[in-house]
XYZ file of C-alpha atoms in Angstrom:
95
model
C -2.840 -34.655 64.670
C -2.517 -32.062 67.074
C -3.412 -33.609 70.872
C -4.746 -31.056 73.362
C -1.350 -31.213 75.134
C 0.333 -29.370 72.283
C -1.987 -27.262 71.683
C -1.512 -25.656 75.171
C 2.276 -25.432 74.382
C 1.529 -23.575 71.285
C -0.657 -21.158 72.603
C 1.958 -20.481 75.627
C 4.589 -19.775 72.850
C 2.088 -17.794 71.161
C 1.780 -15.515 74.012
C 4.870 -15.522 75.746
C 6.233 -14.355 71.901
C 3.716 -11.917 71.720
C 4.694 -9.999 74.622
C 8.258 -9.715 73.947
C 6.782 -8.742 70.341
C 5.110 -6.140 72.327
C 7.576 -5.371 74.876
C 9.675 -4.227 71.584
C 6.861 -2.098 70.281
C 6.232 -0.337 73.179
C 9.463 1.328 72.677
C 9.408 1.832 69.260
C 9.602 5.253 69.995
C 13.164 5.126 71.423
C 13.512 2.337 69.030
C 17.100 3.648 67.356
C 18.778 3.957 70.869
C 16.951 1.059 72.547
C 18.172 -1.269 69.879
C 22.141 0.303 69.464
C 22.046 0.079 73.433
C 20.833 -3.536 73.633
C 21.929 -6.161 70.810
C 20.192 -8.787 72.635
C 16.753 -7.314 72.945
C 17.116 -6.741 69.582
C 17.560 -10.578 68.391
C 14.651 -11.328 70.755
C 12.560 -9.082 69.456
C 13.408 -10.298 65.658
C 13.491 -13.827 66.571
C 9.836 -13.725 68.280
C 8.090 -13.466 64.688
C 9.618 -16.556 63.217
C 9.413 -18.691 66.463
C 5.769 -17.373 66.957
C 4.820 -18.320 63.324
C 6.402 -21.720 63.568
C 3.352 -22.181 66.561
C 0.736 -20.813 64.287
C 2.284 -23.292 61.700
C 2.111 -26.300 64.462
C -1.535 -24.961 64.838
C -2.547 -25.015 61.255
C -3.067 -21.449 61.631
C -1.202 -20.483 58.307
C -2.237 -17.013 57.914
C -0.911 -15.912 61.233
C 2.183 -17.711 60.292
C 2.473 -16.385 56.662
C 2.331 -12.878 58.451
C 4.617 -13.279 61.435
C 6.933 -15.061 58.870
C 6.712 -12.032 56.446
C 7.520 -9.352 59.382
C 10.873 -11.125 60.252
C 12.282 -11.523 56.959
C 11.833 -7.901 56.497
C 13.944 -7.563 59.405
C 16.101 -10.738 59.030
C 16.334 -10.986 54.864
C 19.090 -13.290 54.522
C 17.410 -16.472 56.811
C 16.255 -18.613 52.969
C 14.513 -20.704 55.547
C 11.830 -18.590 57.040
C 11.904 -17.415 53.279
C 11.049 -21.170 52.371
C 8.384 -21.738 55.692
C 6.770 -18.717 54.839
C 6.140 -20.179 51.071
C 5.464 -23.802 52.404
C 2.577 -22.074 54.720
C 1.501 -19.835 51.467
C 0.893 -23.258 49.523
C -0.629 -25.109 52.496
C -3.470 -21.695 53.292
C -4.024 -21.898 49.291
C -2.283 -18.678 48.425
């Protein structure tokens, strides 16, 4: 059971991982040179899908979390255990 308490942690991660989501699409641009100039921006950025899709997951909100979960194994492959939340969520949304 989720108590109203954790809730508004969840939605805080929610949107303090959305803007650094953001903050790395706004220069998506200049993407090649932002990212070769800044390694740690660039694990941020990454790491912001899975850790925002572990909230939606905490919030039962599996689609959001199936997607966010999907966008950083395209960019982080090799992690087999956002491969296996991103399945667990697919099985508990019905899919």
């Amino acid at each position: 059971m989720l108590f109203p308490e954790n809730i508004q942690k969840y939605d805080k991660a929610i949107e303090d991982f959305s803007n650094v989501i953001e903050l790395g699409n706004e220069v998506s641009l200049a993407t090649k040179r932002y990212y070769e100039d800044d390694n740690e921006n660039v694990t941020r950025y990454i790491e912001a899908f899975k850790l925002r899709g572990e909230a939606y997951f905490e919030k039962k909100n599996y689609q959001n979390a199936i997607e966010d979960y999907g966008r950083y194994i395209q960019l982080n492959p090799d992690d087999l255990e956002a491969v296996y939340e991103k399945r667990f969520a697919e099985i508990l949304a019905g899919n």
